[in-house]
XYZ file of C-alpha atoms in Angstrom:
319
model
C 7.867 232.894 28.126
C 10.190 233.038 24.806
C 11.769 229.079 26.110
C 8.300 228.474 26.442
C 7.146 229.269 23.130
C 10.437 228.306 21.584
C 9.443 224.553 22.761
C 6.249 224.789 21.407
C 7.299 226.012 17.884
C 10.076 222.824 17.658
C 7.679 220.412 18.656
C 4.925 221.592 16.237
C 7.499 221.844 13.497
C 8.535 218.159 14.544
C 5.130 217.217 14.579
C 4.880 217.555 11.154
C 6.784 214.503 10.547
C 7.895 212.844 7.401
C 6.189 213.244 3.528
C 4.467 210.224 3.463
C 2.777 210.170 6.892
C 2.281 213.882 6.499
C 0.196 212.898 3.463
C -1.377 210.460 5.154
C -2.876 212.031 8.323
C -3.639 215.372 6.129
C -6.357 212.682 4.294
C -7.226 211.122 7.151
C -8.412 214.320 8.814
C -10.059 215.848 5.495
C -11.903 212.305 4.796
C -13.458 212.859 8.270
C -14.248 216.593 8.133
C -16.028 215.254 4.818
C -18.254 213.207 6.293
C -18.854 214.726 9.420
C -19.621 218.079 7.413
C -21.495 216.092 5.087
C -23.975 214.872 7.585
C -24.514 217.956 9.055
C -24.791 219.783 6.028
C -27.678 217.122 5.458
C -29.570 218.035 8.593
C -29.040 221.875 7.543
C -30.700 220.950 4.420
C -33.457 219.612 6.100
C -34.113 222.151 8.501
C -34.390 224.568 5.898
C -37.021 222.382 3.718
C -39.253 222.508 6.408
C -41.091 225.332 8.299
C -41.915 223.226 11.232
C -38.297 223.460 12.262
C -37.211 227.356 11.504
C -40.412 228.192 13.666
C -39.388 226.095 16.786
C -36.827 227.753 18.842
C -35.491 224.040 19.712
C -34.594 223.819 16.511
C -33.304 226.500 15.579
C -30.587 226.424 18.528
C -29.724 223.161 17.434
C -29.073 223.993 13.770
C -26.825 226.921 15.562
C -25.195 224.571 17.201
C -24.919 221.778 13.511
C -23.266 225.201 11.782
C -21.181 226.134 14.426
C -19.350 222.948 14.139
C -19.307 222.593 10.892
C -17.803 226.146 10.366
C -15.648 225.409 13.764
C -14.414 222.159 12.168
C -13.547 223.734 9.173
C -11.522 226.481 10.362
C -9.339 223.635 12.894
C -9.128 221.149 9.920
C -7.614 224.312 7.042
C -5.180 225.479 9.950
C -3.969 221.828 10.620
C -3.453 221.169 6.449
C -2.212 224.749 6.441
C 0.822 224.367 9.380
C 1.911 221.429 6.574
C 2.071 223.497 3.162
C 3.278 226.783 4.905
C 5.927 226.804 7.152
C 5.575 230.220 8.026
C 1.988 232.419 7.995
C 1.497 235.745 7.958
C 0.101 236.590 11.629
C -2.520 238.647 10.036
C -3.691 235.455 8.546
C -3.673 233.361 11.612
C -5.285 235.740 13.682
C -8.235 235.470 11.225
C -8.314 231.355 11.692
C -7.532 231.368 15.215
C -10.091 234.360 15.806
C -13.086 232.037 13.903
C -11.909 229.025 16.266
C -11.891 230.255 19.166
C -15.621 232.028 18.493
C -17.270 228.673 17.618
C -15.223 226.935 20.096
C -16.905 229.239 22.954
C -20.235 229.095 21.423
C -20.767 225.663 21.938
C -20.974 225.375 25.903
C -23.293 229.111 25.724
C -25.285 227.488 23.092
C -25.651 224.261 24.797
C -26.670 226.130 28.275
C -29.075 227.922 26.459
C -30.492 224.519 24.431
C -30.678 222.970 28.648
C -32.562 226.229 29.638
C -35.162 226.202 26.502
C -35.919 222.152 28.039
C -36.282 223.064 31.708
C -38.699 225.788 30.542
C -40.701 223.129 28.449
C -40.795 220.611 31.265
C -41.345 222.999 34.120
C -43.047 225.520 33.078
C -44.819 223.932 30.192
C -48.148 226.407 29.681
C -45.679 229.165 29.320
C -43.478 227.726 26.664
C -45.018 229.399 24.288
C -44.873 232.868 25.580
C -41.474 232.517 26.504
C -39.421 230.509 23.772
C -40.226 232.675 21.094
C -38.202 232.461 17.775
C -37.251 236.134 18.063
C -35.782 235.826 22.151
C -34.341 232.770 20.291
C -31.946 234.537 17.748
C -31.733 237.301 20.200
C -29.828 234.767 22.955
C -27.586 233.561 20.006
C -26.510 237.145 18.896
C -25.857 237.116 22.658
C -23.717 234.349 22.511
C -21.865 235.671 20.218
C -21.230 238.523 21.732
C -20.309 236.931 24.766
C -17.473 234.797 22.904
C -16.324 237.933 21.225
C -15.212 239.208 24.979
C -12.277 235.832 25.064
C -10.892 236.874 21.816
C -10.920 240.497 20.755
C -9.339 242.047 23.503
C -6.337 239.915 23.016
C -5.914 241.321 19.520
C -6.064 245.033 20.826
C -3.824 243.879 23.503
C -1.078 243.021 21.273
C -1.562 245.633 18.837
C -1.346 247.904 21.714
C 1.971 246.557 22.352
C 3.153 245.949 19.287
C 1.387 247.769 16.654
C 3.929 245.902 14.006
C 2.263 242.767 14.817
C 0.059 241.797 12.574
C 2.940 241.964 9.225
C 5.183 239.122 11.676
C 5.506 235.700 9.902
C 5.086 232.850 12.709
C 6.456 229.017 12.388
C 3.182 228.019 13.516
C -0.248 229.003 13.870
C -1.173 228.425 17.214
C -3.499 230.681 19.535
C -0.745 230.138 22.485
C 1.880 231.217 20.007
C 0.360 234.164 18.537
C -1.175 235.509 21.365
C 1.407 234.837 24.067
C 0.952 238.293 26.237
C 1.217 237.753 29.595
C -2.332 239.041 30.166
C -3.721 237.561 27.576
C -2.760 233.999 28.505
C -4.125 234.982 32.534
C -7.443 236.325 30.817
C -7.819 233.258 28.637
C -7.242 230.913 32.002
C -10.163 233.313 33.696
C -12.823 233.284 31.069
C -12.411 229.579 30.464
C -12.970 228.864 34.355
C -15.615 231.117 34.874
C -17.412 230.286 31.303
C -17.192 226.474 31.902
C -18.513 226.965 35.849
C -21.412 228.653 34.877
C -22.538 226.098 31.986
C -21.830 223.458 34.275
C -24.082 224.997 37.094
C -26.648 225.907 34.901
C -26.771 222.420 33.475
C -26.576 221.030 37.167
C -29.481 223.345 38.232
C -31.345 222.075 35.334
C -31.510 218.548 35.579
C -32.251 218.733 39.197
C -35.111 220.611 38.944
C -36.438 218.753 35.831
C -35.951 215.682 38.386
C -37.699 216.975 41.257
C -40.005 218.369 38.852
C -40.813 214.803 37.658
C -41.024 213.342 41.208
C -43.646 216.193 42.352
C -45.933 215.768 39.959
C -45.200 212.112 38.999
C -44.672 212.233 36.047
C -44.687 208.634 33.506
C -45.430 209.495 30.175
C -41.541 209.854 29.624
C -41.429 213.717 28.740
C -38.978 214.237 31.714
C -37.255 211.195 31.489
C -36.384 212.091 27.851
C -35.674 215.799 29.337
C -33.159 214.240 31.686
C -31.479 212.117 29.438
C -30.974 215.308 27.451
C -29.332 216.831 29.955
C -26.914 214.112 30.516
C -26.207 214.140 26.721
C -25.410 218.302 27.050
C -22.993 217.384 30.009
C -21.394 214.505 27.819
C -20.882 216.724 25.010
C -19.644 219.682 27.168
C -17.098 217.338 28.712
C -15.824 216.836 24.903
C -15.891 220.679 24.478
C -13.528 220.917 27.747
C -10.986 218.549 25.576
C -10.309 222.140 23.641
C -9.487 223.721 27.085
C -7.091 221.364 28.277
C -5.167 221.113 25.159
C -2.011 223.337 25.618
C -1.401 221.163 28.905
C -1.634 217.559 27.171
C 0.366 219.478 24.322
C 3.163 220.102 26.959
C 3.003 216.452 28.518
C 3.457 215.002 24.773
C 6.506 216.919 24.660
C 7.911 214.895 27.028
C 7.729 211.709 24.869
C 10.215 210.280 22.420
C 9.608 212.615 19.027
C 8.692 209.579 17.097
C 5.919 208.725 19.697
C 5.006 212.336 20.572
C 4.215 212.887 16.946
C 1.826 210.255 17.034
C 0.089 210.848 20.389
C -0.126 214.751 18.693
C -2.140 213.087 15.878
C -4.108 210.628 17.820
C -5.157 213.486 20.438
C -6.009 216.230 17.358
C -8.657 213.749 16.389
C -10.383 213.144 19.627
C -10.445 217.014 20.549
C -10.951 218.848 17.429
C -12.889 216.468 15.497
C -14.957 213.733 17.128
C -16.722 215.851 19.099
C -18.042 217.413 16.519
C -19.779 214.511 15.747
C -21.529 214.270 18.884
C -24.222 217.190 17.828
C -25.592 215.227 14.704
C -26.121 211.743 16.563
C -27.665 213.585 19.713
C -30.259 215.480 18.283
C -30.654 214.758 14.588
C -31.413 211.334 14.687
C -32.736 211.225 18.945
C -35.260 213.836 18.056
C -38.275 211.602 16.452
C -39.932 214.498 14.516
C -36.154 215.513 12.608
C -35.375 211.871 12.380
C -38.499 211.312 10.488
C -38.362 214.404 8.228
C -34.367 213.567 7.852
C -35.391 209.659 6.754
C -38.062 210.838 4.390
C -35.768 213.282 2.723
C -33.180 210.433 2.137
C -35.203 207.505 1.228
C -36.856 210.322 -1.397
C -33.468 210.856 -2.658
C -32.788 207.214 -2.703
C -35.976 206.656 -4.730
C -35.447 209.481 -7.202
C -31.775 207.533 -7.695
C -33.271 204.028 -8.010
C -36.053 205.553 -10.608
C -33.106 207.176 -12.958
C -30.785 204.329 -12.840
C -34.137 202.517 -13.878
C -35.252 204.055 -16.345
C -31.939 204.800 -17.926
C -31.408 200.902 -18.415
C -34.946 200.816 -20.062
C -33.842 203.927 -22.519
């Protein structure tokens, strides 16, 4: 375990590379948490403007899901600036970053099952909609969720105090969830929730669009509400497979290890944007601007802004 851990400190510490390109991907990585935060803080905007959308359970899960990134995205983007201005960090410290992570990190898949389920009920069953989505069930199933992700995290903190109630005044090299919380049964716990979380989403999704399908066949269906549905579907599984990226990436940490360390440090880059911070992006495109109701409220909102611009610049030449 300690040659284990020892291997991943050096390569992180390696990772961090020389001045200049250090400088370099650190604005690289803000510039796109920027924008990417931007844009959802735009569609958070503009479901609070409007009542239509904090009264629709649909929409409320998906602005769940637009500040779940955002905060997730924010937490992985300070902790990857942070491992370059502080060589060591109080464990206390990291346990708070890594503990926010790993919260919106498992949220997404629950949130997204729960976003499938809310559809199927709309397609299948869609007289009772109404009496079943409900936008106080609604922020009942995401303090669920919540709770839920608490149960892949918090134990591993009493685990470790248990064992080493000095633990949280350590300084670490790195802040990394497989450094800091590198108890045996914590890393066989983690394995066992991620496998059993990411089976169930993936059934539940499965279940989902086959019934929506069979749904659509039975009753035949053309006015393009369950074709929409399925495509919906599809677009949860796409962005769950992006989600998975997170899971997998101790393992493609280890097999960029193997590389030459000039190389490695650039696959390390390359592969911290794909998993951490495109797929954030996936939520905004997906919904936002596929759902024609947001789109249209979202479009208004920024050609009025647009306007209001064009009128000041205006009539500040004319003054």
């Amino acid at each position: 375990m300690n040659s284990s851990v020892n291997v991943s400190v050096s390569s992180s510490l390696t990772y961090r590379g020389a001045t200049e390109t250090t400088v370099t991907r650190n604005v690289i990585v803000i510039a796109l948490g920027l924008v990417i935060n931007y844009i959802n803080g735009t569609l958070l905007h503009t479901f609070r403007k409007h009542q239509i959308f904090y009264t629709n359970p649909r929409y409320i899960l998906f602005i769940h899901l637009v500040v779940n990134d955002m905060i997730q995205l924010t937490t992985s983007i300070s902790l990857h600036v942070f491992s370059y201005i502080f060589y060591n960090m109080n464990a206390s410290i990291c346990c708070f970053f890594i503990v926010v992570a790993n919260f919106t990190t498992q949220n997404t898949p629950l949130n997204l099952a729960v976003m499938a389920a809310e559809c199927y009920i709309a397609v299948c069953f869609p007289l009772r909609h109404a009496e079943l989505c409900t936008v106080k069930r609604t922020y009942i199933l995401i303090s669920c969720i919540w709770v839920l992700s608490s149960m892949s995290i918090v134990p591993d903190i009493f685990i470790h105090l248990a064992a080493d109630p000095l633990w949280f005044f350590y300084y670490i090299a790195y802040c990394d969830k497989d450094i800091l919380f590198r108890h045996p049964v914590s890393l066989q716990k983690r394995v066992i929730t991620y496998i059993m979380s990411l089976t169930i989403v993936w059934f539940t999704l499965l279940f989902i669009y086959l019934k929506i399908f069979f749904t659509a066949q039975a009753v035949n269906l053309v006015d393009g509400n369950a074709k929409k549905a399925r495509n919906t579907i599809l677009l949860h599984g796409f962005q769950l497979l992006f989600c998975m990226l997170t899971y997998v990436d101790p393992i493609v940490k280890n097999m960029i290890i193997t590389w030459p360390n000039y190389l490695a440090s650039e696959l390390r880059f390359v592969w911290y944007i794909f998993a951490h911070i495109l797929p954030r992006f996936i939520s905004p495109i997906v919904y936002g601007l596929r759902d024609k109701t947001f789109k249209q409220y979202l479009k208004n909102y920024l050609l009025c802004n647009i306007r209001t611009d064009s009128k000041s610049v205006f009539f500040s030449k004319v003054g």
